[in-house]
Amino acid sequence: MIIKSPLDIIFRDLFYRLRGFAGGHDVFLKLEGFNISGSIKVKTAIGLIEDLERRGIAKPNETVIVESSSGNLGIALGLVCAIKGYRFICVTDSNATSANIRGMKLYGAKVIVLDDRDSDGGFLGNRFKAIDHILRSEPNAVWLNQYDNIANKNVHAEQTANEIAGEFETVDWIFVGAGTTGTLAGVSERLRQLFPKIRVVAVEPVGSVTFGGTPGKRNIPGIGTSIRPKLADHVKPDRIIAMDEERTVEACLSFVRNYHLLVGGSTGAVLAAMQQLAPEFSTGETIVAISADLGEKYLDTVYNPDWVKSVIAGNTKTLAET
Ligand SMILES: Cc1ncc(COP(=O)(O)O)c(C=O)c1O
């Protein structure tokens, strides 16, 4: 295989069959972490920038792209902007992995890392304030706004959903971690058209407000929000699973032991959700889940017992006490 650009490194038909994973049922994990920049978000990054270009809003060497990201979209945009010739400013927070922050900088991005949480325990309010400040001070700045940008949904309807549909004759269950809900909205929209009986399961962390939960401190980046993303209006999941971070970490660890793949934090939540709903699966059903990234960049957090003890276990105790 000869590639013309790093952006050609996207694995569209990579599914790991997990034998007997959920209540004895096999499930299929769509692996997005082998893509360039390490996650599903490279598709989102390309989709958002190409959408601006189609609409004549972005011009290379002139436009400054601005975005709020928990890290994976940030590094993907860093790469896309470097290749296409845009300056890029990313606003992120201290939950982002150091690998993503350092990677963004290496691609030439300016990275603003916020430490101060909003009063509800999240960072999104402060991230939006920082974006607002940049937009007022940078005349050529354009905010992609992945939380309310239909191009974020469309890229997953046109690509991720069709990649799944191309692999299976039918899909009975689809499990998707929800951050901006772009993946969830796009994948569920297209798969429902193709497989009307499909059950769509949204997975978010405890402490996320997207589907009506109570706001709370979260520590694993990628899924969950402290301000409901507008894209969520486009999705009506059949089931919503709020997974606590302790079970998410346990799912990651047992997956490494039993299925020998170091997966990212949000994948742990999705895996735990599949095991939770396993009693509802029937023999012969096709069960698919999306794994957004891999685990190497979480070695100092999700896979570090000291971090888990002080941050996750401490958080659960705090929530229980208050
Ligand atoms: C690791 C990980 N999982 C899941 C998601 C959720 O994707 P979406 O924003 O499309 O809901 C993200 C988004 O950044 C992510 O980085």
mmCIF file of C-alpha atoms and ligand atoms in Angstrom:
data_model
loop_
_atom_site.group_PDB
_atom_site.id
_atom_site.type_symbol
_atom_site.label_atom_id
_atom_site.label_comp_id
_atom_site.label_asym_id
_atom_site.label_seq_id
_atom_site.Cartn_x
_atom_site.Cartn_y
_atom_site.Cartn_z
ATOM 1 C CA MET A 1 0.000 0.000 0.000
ATOM 2 C CA ILE A 2 1.462 3.354 -1.034
ATOM 3 C CA ILE A 3 -0.021 6.482 0.526
ATOM 4 C CA LYS A 4 0.121 10.057 -0.757
ATOM 5 C CA SER A 5 -0.597 11.716 2.590
ATOM 6 C CA PRO A 6 -0.730 10.701 6.269
ATOM 7 C CA LEU A 7 -4.435 11.521 6.017
ATOM 8 C CA ASP A 8 -4.830 8.386 3.881
ATOM 9 C CA ILE A 9 -4.072 6.264 6.964
ATOM 10 C CA ILE A 10 -7.632 5.513 8.039
ATOM 11 C CA PHE A 11 -8.698 1.932 8.738
ATOM 12 C CA ARG A 12 -12.291 1.671 7.636
ATOM 13 C CA ASP A 13 -12.910 -2.065 7.796
ATOM 14 C CA LEU A 14 -11.140 -3.115 10.982
ATOM 15 C CA PHE A 15 -13.383 -5.034 13.395
ATOM 16 C CA TYR A 16 -12.192 -7.171 16.321
ATOM 17 C CA ARG A 17 -14.490 -10.164 16.927
ATOM 18 C CA LEU A 18 -14.648 -10.612 20.689
ATOM 19 C CA ARG A 19 -15.628 -14.206 21.261
ATOM 20 C CA GLY A 20 -18.126 -14.687 24.071
ATOM 21 C CA PHE A 21 -17.530 -11.162 25.344
ATOM 22 C CA ALA A 22 -21.003 -10.228 26.544
ATOM 23 C CA GLY A 23 -22.992 -12.949 28.308
ATOM 24 C CA GLY A 24 -21.454 -15.516 25.966
ATOM 25 C CA HIS A 25 -22.395 -13.534 22.834
ATOM 26 C CA ASP A 26 -19.732 -12.506 20.328
ATOM 27 C CA VAL A 27 -19.513 -8.760 19.716
ATOM 28 C CA PHE A 28 -17.629 -6.735 17.105
ATOM 29 C CA LEU A 29 -15.454 -3.808 18.118
ATOM 30 C CA LYS A 30 -14.803 -1.304 15.323
ATOM 31 C CA LEU A 31 -11.216 -0.194 15.921
ATOM 32 C CA GLU A 32 -10.588 3.456 15.119
ATOM 33 C CA GLY A 33 -7.432 3.885 17.194
ATOM 34 C CA PHE A 34 -5.079 2.718 14.433
ATOM 35 C CA ASN A 35 -6.024 5.731 12.303
ATOM 36 C CA ILE A 36 -3.482 8.513 11.888
ATOM 37 C CA SER A 37 -3.510 10.788 14.944
ATOM 38 C CA GLY A 38 -4.733 7.820 16.970
ATOM 39 C CA SER A 39 -8.502 8.067 16.935
ATOM 40 C CA ILE A 40 -11.798 8.291 15.097
ATOM 41 C CA LYS A 41 -11.486 12.068 15.283
ATOM 42 C CA VAL A 42 -9.278 12.320 12.197
ATOM 43 C CA LYS A 43 -12.425 11.737 10.135
ATOM 44 C CA THR A 44 -14.180 14.523 12.049
ATOM 45 C CA ALA A 45 -11.223 16.872 11.597
ATOM 46 C CA ILE A 46 -11.058 16.347 7.839
ATOM 47 C CA GLY A 47 -14.862 16.637 7.577
ATOM 48 C CA LEU A 48 -15.035 19.909 9.534
ATOM 49 C CA ILE A 49 -12.214 21.592 7.601
ATOM 50 C CA GLU A 50 -13.443 20.413 4.187
ATOM 51 C CA ASP A 51 -16.914 21.704 5.059
ATOM 52 C CA LEU A 52 -15.480 25.182 5.776
ATOM 53 C CA GLU A 53 -13.521 25.066 2.534
ATOM 54 C CA ARG A 54 -16.599 24.047 0.517
ATOM 55 C CA ARG A 55 -18.484 26.978 2.015
ATOM 56 C CA GLY A 56 -15.620 29.333 1.129
ATOM 57 C CA ILE A 57 -15.027 30.243 4.772
ATOM 58 C CA ALA A 58 -11.481 28.910 5.241
ATOM 59 C CA LYS A 59 -8.473 29.970 3.218
ATOM 60 C CA PRO A 60 -5.020 28.368 3.750
ATOM 61 C CA ASN A 61 -2.286 30.706 5.049
ATOM 62 C CA GLU A 62 -4.954 33.196 6.120
ATOM 63 C CA THR A 63 -7.607 31.587 8.321
ATOM 64 C CA VAL A 64 -6.889 30.703 11.948
ATOM 65 C CA ILE A 65 -8.817 27.582 12.926
ATOM 66 C CA VAL A 66 -10.005 27.540 16.553
ATOM 67 C CA GLU A 67 -11.520 24.616 18.424
ATOM 68 C CA SER A 68 -12.272 23.287 21.901
ATOM 69 C CA SER A 69 -11.214 19.651 22.270
ATOM 70 C CA SER A 70 -10.608 17.047 24.959
ATOM 71 C CA GLY A 71 -7.505 16.140 22.962
ATOM 72 C CA ASN A 72 -8.244 13.718 20.159
ATOM 73 C CA LEU A 73 -9.903 16.217 17.819
ATOM 74 C CA GLY A 74 -7.152 18.662 18.762
ATOM 75 C CA ILE A 75 -4.317 16.438 17.602
ATOM 76 C CA ALA A 76 -6.252 15.425 14.491
ATOM 77 C CA LEU A 77 -6.882 19.079 13.621
ATOM 78 C CA GLY A 78 -3.248 19.875 14.375
ATOM 79 C CA LEU A 79 -2.251 17.399 11.694
ATOM 80 C CA VAL A 80 -4.914 18.435 9.151
ATOM 81 C CA CYS A 81 -4.132 22.148 9.636
ATOM 82 C CA ALA A 82 -0.380 21.525 9.288
ATOM 83 C CA ILE A 83 -0.936 19.651 6.025
ATOM 84 C CA LYS A 84 -3.383 22.196 4.618
ATOM 85 C CA GLY A 85 -1.562 25.328 5.783
ATOM 86 C CA TYR A 86 -3.849 26.742 8.484
ATOM 87 C CA ARG A 87 -2.789 28.165 11.818
ATOM 88 C CA PHE A 88 -4.573 26.286 14.597
ATOM 89 C CA ILE A 89 -5.397 27.231 18.186
ATOM 90 C CA CYS A 90 -6.744 24.477 20.440
ATOM 91 C CA VAL A 91 -8.418 25.116 23.780
ATOM 92 C CA THR A 92 -8.277 22.022 25.957
ATOM 93 C CA ASP A 93 -8.068 21.169 29.668
ATOM 94 C CA SER A 94 -5.976 19.266 32.166
ATOM 95 C CA ASN A 95 -7.894 16.009 31.508
ATOM 96 C CA ALA A 96 -6.330 15.861 28.022
ATOM 97 C CA THR A 97 -3.524 13.315 27.684
ATOM 98 C CA SER A 98 -0.005 14.724 27.638
ATOM 99 C CA ALA A 99 0.627 12.745 24.432
ATOM 100 C CA ASN A 100 -2.140 14.669 22.656
ATOM 101 C CA ILE A 101 -1.028 18.047 24.006
ATOM 102 C CA ARG A 102 2.596 17.482 23.030
ATOM 103 C CA GLY A 103 1.588 16.063 19.657
ATOM 104 C CA MET A 104 -0.539 19.122 18.846
ATOM 105 C CA LYS A 105 2.370 21.407 19.647
ATOM 106 C CA LEU A 106 4.714 19.355 17.452
ATOM 107 C CA TYR A 107 2.302 19.818 14.551
ATOM 108 C CA GLY A 108 2.575 23.583 15.143
ATOM 109 C CA ALA A 109 -0.645 24.277 17.037
ATOM 110 C CA LYS A 110 -0.987 26.807 19.808
ATOM 111 C CA VAL A 111 -2.462 24.920 22.761
ATOM 112 C CA ILE A 112 -4.281 26.550 25.673
ATOM 113 C CA VAL A 113 -4.666 24.106 28.573
ATOM 114 C CA LEU A 114 -7.226 25.179 31.192
ATOM 115 C CA ASP A 115 -6.901 24.030 34.797
ATOM 116 C CA ASP A 116 -9.927 25.731 36.314
ATOM 117 C CA ARG A 117 -13.098 23.694 36.393
ATOM 118 C CA ASP A 118 -16.559 25.267 36.005
ATOM 119 C CA SER A 119 -18.733 25.280 39.124
ATOM 120 C CA ASP A 120 -20.418 22.063 37.870
ATOM 121 C CA GLY A 121 -17.103 20.166 37.757
ATOM 122 C CA GLY A 122 -16.583 20.291 33.971
ATOM 123 C CA PHE A 123 -14.399 22.515 31.814
ATOM 124 C CA LEU A 124 -16.637 23.315 28.861
ATOM 125 C CA GLY A 125 -17.927 26.660 30.136
ATOM 126 C CA ASN A 126 -14.385 27.916 30.660
ATOM 127 C CA ARG A 127 -13.279 26.484 27.334
ATOM 128 C CA PHE A 128 -16.067 28.404 25.569
ATOM 129 C CA LYS A 129 -15.061 31.623 27.368
ATOM 130 C CA ALA A 130 -11.485 31.159 26.131
ATOM 131 C CA ILE A 131 -12.756 30.577 22.582
ATOM 132 C CA ASP A 132 -14.846 33.728 22.786
ATOM 133 C CA HIS A 133 -11.771 35.688 23.813
ATOM 134 C CA ILE A 134 -9.748 34.321 20.878
ATOM 135 C CA LEU A 135 -12.531 35.102 18.380
ATOM 136 C CA ARG A 136 -12.633 38.711 19.600
ATOM 137 C CA SER A 137 -8.861 39.172 19.469
ATOM 138 C CA GLU A 138 -7.931 37.234 16.259
ATOM 139 C CA PRO A 139 -9.510 38.861 13.175
ATOM 140 C CA ASN A 140 -9.062 35.770 10.954
ATOM 141 C CA ALA A 141 -10.200 33.229 13.522
ATOM 142 C CA VAL A 142 -12.964 30.744 12.712
ATOM 143 C CA TRP A 143 -14.460 28.430 15.363
ATOM 144 C CA LEU A 144 -15.406 24.993 14.032
ATOM 145 C CA ASN A 145 -17.740 24.329 16.983
ATOM 146 C CA GLN A 146 -17.859 20.539 16.861
ATOM 147 C CA TYR A 147 -20.701 20.582 19.420
ATOM 148 C CA ASP A 148 -23.143 22.278 17.059
ATOM 149 C CA ASN A 149 -21.764 21.607 13.604
ATOM 150 C CA ILE A 150 -23.852 19.361 11.392
ATOM 151 C CA ALA A 151 -20.703 18.463 9.426
ATOM 152 C CA ASN A 152 -19.553 16.559 12.541
ATOM 153 C CA LYS A 153 -22.662 14.359 12.351
ATOM 154 C CA ASN A 154 -22.616 14.021 8.568
ATOM 155 C CA VAL A 155 -19.075 12.709 8.364
ATOM 156 C CA HIS A 156 -20.025 9.754 10.571
ATOM 157 C CA ALA A 157 -23.262 9.091 8.679
ATOM 158 C CA GLU A 158 -21.403 9.070 5.376
ATOM 159 C CA GLN A 159 -18.260 7.274 6.549
ATOM 160 C CA THR A 160 -18.377 5.457 9.913
ATOM 161 C CA ALA A 161 -21.952 4.149 9.492
ATOM 162 C CA ASN A 162 -21.362 3.007 5.931
ATOM 163 C CA GLU A 163 -18.126 1.307 6.986
ATOM 164 C CA ILE A 164 -20.180 -0.706 9.508
ATOM 165 C CA ALA A 165 -22.983 -1.414 7.047
ATOM 166 C CA GLY A 166 -20.429 -2.621 4.503
ATOM 167 C CA GLU A 167 -19.220 -5.325 6.888
ATOM 168 C CA PHE A 168 -22.455 -6.848 8.209
ATOM 169 C CA GLU A 169 -25.687 -8.026 6.593
ATOM 170 C CA THR A 170 -27.616 -6.607 9.468
ATOM 171 C CA VAL A 171 -26.832 -4.818 12.720
ATOM 172 C CA ASP A 172 -29.073 -5.392 15.760
ATOM 173 C CA TRP A 173 -27.225 -3.330 18.381
ATOM 174 C CA ILE A 174 -24.816 -0.422 18.067
ATOM 175 C CA PHE A 175 -22.957 0.971 21.103
ATOM 176 C CA VAL A 176 -21.374 4.417 20.794
ATOM 177 C CA GLY A 177 -19.610 6.600 23.366
ATOM 178 C CA ALA A 178 -21.046 10.123 23.441
ATOM 179 C CA GLY A 179 -18.956 13.281 23.635
ATOM 180 C CA THR A 180 -20.169 15.889 21.156
ATOM 181 C CA THR A 181 -22.548 13.096 19.994
ATOM 182 C CA GLY A 182 -21.348 13.636 16.419
ATOM 183 C CA THR A 183 -20.387 9.969 16.037
ATOM 184 C CA LEU A 184 -23.561 8.772 17.760
ATOM 185 C CA ALA A 185 -25.877 11.054 15.772
ATOM 186 C CA GLY A 186 -24.331 10.287 12.396
ATOM 187 C CA VAL A 187 -23.927 6.553 12.881
ATOM 188 C CA SER A 188 -27.407 6.081 14.333
ATOM 189 C CA GLU A 189 -29.084 8.220 11.658
ATOM 190 C CA ARG A 190 -27.675 6.157 8.779
ATOM 191 C CA LEU A 191 -27.852 2.731 10.457
ATOM 192 C CA ARG A 192 -31.511 3.305 11.397
ATOM 193 C CA GLN A 193 -32.289 3.987 7.726
ATOM 194 C CA LEU A 194 -30.568 0.755 6.727
ATOM 195 C CA PHE A 195 -31.618 -1.436 9.689
ATOM 196 C CA PRO A 196 -34.874 -0.024 11.137
ATOM 197 C CA LYS A 197 -34.958 -2.521 14.034
ATOM 198 C CA ILE A 198 -31.487 -1.590 15.313
ATOM 199 C CA ARG A 199 -31.165 -0.640 18.970
ATOM 200 C CA VAL A 200 -28.901 2.359 19.523
ATOM 201 C CA VAL A 201 -27.090 2.547 22.859
ATOM 202 C CA ALA A 202 -25.492 5.837 23.920
ATOM 203 C CA VAL A 203 -22.718 5.478 26.488
ATOM 204 C CA GLU A 204 -21.625 8.417 28.596
ATOM 205 C CA PRO A 205 -19.903 8.764 31.963
ATOM 206 C CA VAL A 206 -21.691 9.430 35.229
ATOM 207 C CA GLY A 207 -21.471 13.208 35.718
ATOM 208 C CA SER A 208 -22.306 14.026 32.083
ATOM 209 C CA VAL A 209 -25.336 16.206 31.376
ATOM 210 C CA THR A 210 -25.877 15.292 27.708
ATOM 211 C CA PHE A 211 -28.822 12.979 28.309
ATOM 212 C CA GLY A 212 -30.172 14.650 31.418
ATOM 213 C CA GLY A 213 -27.711 13.405 34.052
ATOM 214 C CA THR A 214 -26.574 15.416 37.075
ATOM 215 C CA PRO A 215 -23.335 17.312 36.441
ATOM 216 C CA GLY A 216 -20.269 15.967 38.230
ATOM 217 C CA LYS A 217 -16.512 15.770 38.047
ATOM 218 C CA ARG A 218 -15.197 13.503 35.287
ATOM 219 C CA ASN A 219 -11.580 12.602 34.664
ATOM 220 C CA ILE A 220 -11.421 10.431 31.549
ATOM 221 C CA PRO A 221 -11.384 12.538 28.377
ATOM 222 C CA GLY A 222 -13.446 11.960 25.234
ATOM 223 C CA ILE A 223 -16.950 11.221 26.438
ATOM 224 C CA GLY A 224 -19.406 13.221 28.536
ATOM 225 C CA THR A 225 -20.108 16.945 28.678
ATOM 226 C CA SER A 226 -20.866 19.634 31.227
ATOM 227 C CA ILE A 227 -22.969 21.622 28.724
ATOM 228 C CA ARG A 228 -25.411 19.698 26.520
ATOM 229 C CA PRO A 229 -24.151 19.731 22.914
ATOM 230 C CA LYS A 230 -26.764 20.923 20.400
ATOM 231 C CA LEU A 231 -25.938 17.976 18.132
ATOM 232 C CA ALA A 232 -27.600 15.742 20.733
ATOM 233 C CA ASP A 233 -30.966 17.040 19.433
ATOM 234 C CA HIS A 234 -30.356 14.839 16.394
ATOM 235 C CA VAL A 235 -30.192 11.585 18.308
ATOM 236 C CA LYS A 236 -32.807 9.514 20.090
ATOM 237 C CA PRO A 237 -30.970 6.550 21.574
ATOM 238 C CA ASP A 238 -33.006 3.501 22.561
ATOM 239 C CA ARG A 239 -30.868 3.133 25.652
ATOM 240 C CA ILE A 240 -28.611 5.512 27.557
ATOM 241 C CA ILE A 241 -25.975 4.014 29.836
ATOM 242 C CA ALA A 242 -24.208 6.251 32.352
ATOM 243 C CA MET A 243 -21.039 4.389 33.277
ATOM 244 C CA ASP A 244 -19.002 5.228 36.347
ATOM 245 C CA GLU A 245 -15.292 5.746 35.884
ATOM 246 C CA GLU A 246 -14.279 2.967 38.276
ATOM 247 C CA ARG A 247 -16.090 0.371 36.172
ATOM 248 C CA THR A 248 -14.665 1.970 33.051
ATOM 249 C CA VAL A 249 -11.129 1.479 34.352
ATOM 250 C CA GLU A 250 -11.898 -2.110 35.410
ATOM 251 C CA ALA A 251 -13.249 -2.832 31.917
ATOM 252 C CA CYS A 252 -10.058 -1.475 30.327
ATOM 253 C CA LEU A 253 -7.869 -3.609 32.584
ATOM 254 C CA SER A 254 -9.814 -6.816 32.128
ATOM 255 C CA PHE A 255 -9.895 -6.233 28.355
ATOM 256 C CA VAL A 256 -6.105 -6.043 28.259
ATOM 257 C CA ARG A 257 -5.894 -9.282 30.276
ATOM 258 C CA ASN A 258 -8.504 -11.234 28.336
ATOM 259 C CA TYR A 259 -8.514 -9.767 24.821
ATOM 260 C CA HIS A 260 -4.951 -8.411 24.748
ATOM 261 C CA LEU A 261 -5.568 -4.959 23.320
ATOM 262 C CA LEU A 262 -4.768 -1.769 25.199
ATOM 263 C CA VAL A 263 -7.879 0.327 24.537
ATOM 264 C CA GLY A 264 -8.658 3.943 25.431
ATOM 265 C CA GLY A 265 -10.783 5.099 28.348
ATOM 266 C CA SER A 266 -13.996 5.691 26.411
ATOM 267 C CA THR A 267 -13.730 2.201 24.935
ATOM 268 C CA GLY A 268 -13.699 0.827 28.496
ATOM 269 C CA ALA A 269 -17.044 2.541 29.135
ATOM 270 C CA VAL A 270 -18.512 1.107 25.935
ATOM 271 C CA LEU A 271 -17.251 -2.389 26.745
ATOM 272 C CA ALA A 272 -18.700 -2.223 30.261
ATOM 273 C CA ALA A 273 -22.029 -1.028 28.806
ATOM 274 C CA MET A 274 -22.169 -4.022 26.455
ATOM 275 C CA GLN A 275 -21.639 -6.378 29.373
ATOM 276 C CA GLN A 276 -24.335 -4.568 31.343
ATOM 277 C CA LEU A 277 -26.900 -5.025 28.561
ATOM 278 C CA ALA A 278 -25.812 -8.586 27.704
ATOM 279 C CA PRO A 279 -28.918 -10.170 29.306
ATOM 280 C CA GLU A 280 -30.975 -8.411 26.598
ATOM 281 C CA PHE A 281 -29.017 -9.853 23.660
ATOM 282 C CA SER A 282 -30.475 -12.795 21.711
ATOM 283 C CA THR A 283 -28.590 -15.584 19.995
ATOM 284 C CA GLY A 284 -27.647 -14.711 16.430
ATOM 285 C CA GLU A 285 -27.887 -10.947 16.882
ATOM 286 C CA THR A 286 -25.114 -8.771 15.467
ATOM 287 C CA ILE A 287 -23.735 -6.513 18.171
ATOM 288 C CA VAL A 288 -21.302 -3.779 17.187
ATOM 289 C CA ALA A 289 -19.490 -1.144 19.240
ATOM 290 C CA ILE A 290 -17.135 1.656 18.304
ATOM 291 C CA SER A 291 -13.714 1.882 19.944
ATOM 292 C CA ALA A 292 -12.642 5.496 19.434
ATOM 293 C CA ASP A 293 -8.974 5.149 20.417
ATOM 294 C CA LEU A 294 -6.232 2.962 21.900
ATOM 295 C CA GLY A 295 -4.696 2.915 25.349
ATOM 296 C CA GLU A 296 -1.027 3.885 25.037
ATOM 297 C CA LYS A 297 -1.697 7.555 25.704
ATOM 298 C CA TYR A 298 -3.563 6.613 28.906
ATOM 299 C CA LEU A 299 -0.663 4.689 30.481
ATOM 300 C CA ASP A 300 -0.122 7.470 33.030
ATOM 301 C CA THR A 301 -3.832 7.755 33.862
ATOM 302 C CA VAL A 302 -6.360 4.967 33.253
ATOM 303 C CA TYR A 303 -3.613 2.308 33.394
ATOM 304 C CA ASN A 304 -1.712 3.860 36.316
ATOM 305 C CA PRO A 305 -2.939 2.413 39.660
ATOM 306 C CA ASP A 306 -1.711 5.478 41.597
ATOM 307 C CA TRP A 307 -3.679 7.859 39.363
ATOM 308 C CA VAL A 308 -6.761 5.653 39.568
ATOM 309 C CA LYS A 309 -6.491 5.496 43.353
ATOM 310 C CA SER A 310 -6.053 9.217 43.855
ATOM 311 C CA VAL A 311 -8.266 10.604 41.074
ATOM 312 C CA ILE A 312 -11.008 8.099 40.245
ATOM 313 C CA ALA A 313 -11.453 6.310 43.569
ATOM 314 C CA GLY A 314 -11.127 9.690 45.361
ATOM 315 C CA ASN A 315 -13.777 11.171 43.097
ATOM 316 C CA THR A 316 -16.266 8.370 43.741
ATOM 317 C CA LYS A 317 -15.771 8.855 47.471
ATOM 318 C CA THR A 318 -16.290 12.612 47.157
ATOM 319 C CA LEU A 319 -19.487 12.163 45.158
ATOM 320 C CA ALA A 320 -20.803 9.621 47.638
ATOM 321 C CA GLU A 321 -20.020 11.907 50.557
ATOM 322 C CA THR A 322 -21.753 14.989 49.158
HETATM 323 C C1 LIG B 1 -11.683 8.773 23.029
HETATM 324 C C2 LIG B 1 -12.969 9.346 22.544
HETATM 325 N N1 LIG B 1 -14.073 8.598 22.621
HETATM 326 C C3 LIG B 1 -15.269 9.064 22.228
HETATM 327 C C4 LIG B 1 -15.407 10.340 21.713
HETATM 328 C C5 LIG B 1 -16.783 10.855 21.377
HETATM 329 O O1 LIG B 1 -16.967 11.225 20.062
HETATM 330 P P1 LIG B 1 -18.052 12.315 19.701
HETATM 331 O O2 LIG B 1 -17.480 13.650 20.016
HETATM 332 O O3 LIG B 1 -18.285 12.119 18.238
HETATM 333 O O4 LIG B 1 -19.276 12.052 20.503
HETATM 334 C C6 LIG B 1 -14.273 11.143 21.615
HETATM 335 C C7 LIG B 1 -14.364 12.512 21.128
HETATM 336 O O5 LIG B 1 -13.458 13.299 21.217
HETATM 337 C C8 LIG B 1 -13.022 10.633 22.029
HETATM 338 O O6 LIG B 1 -11.912 11.382 21.962
#
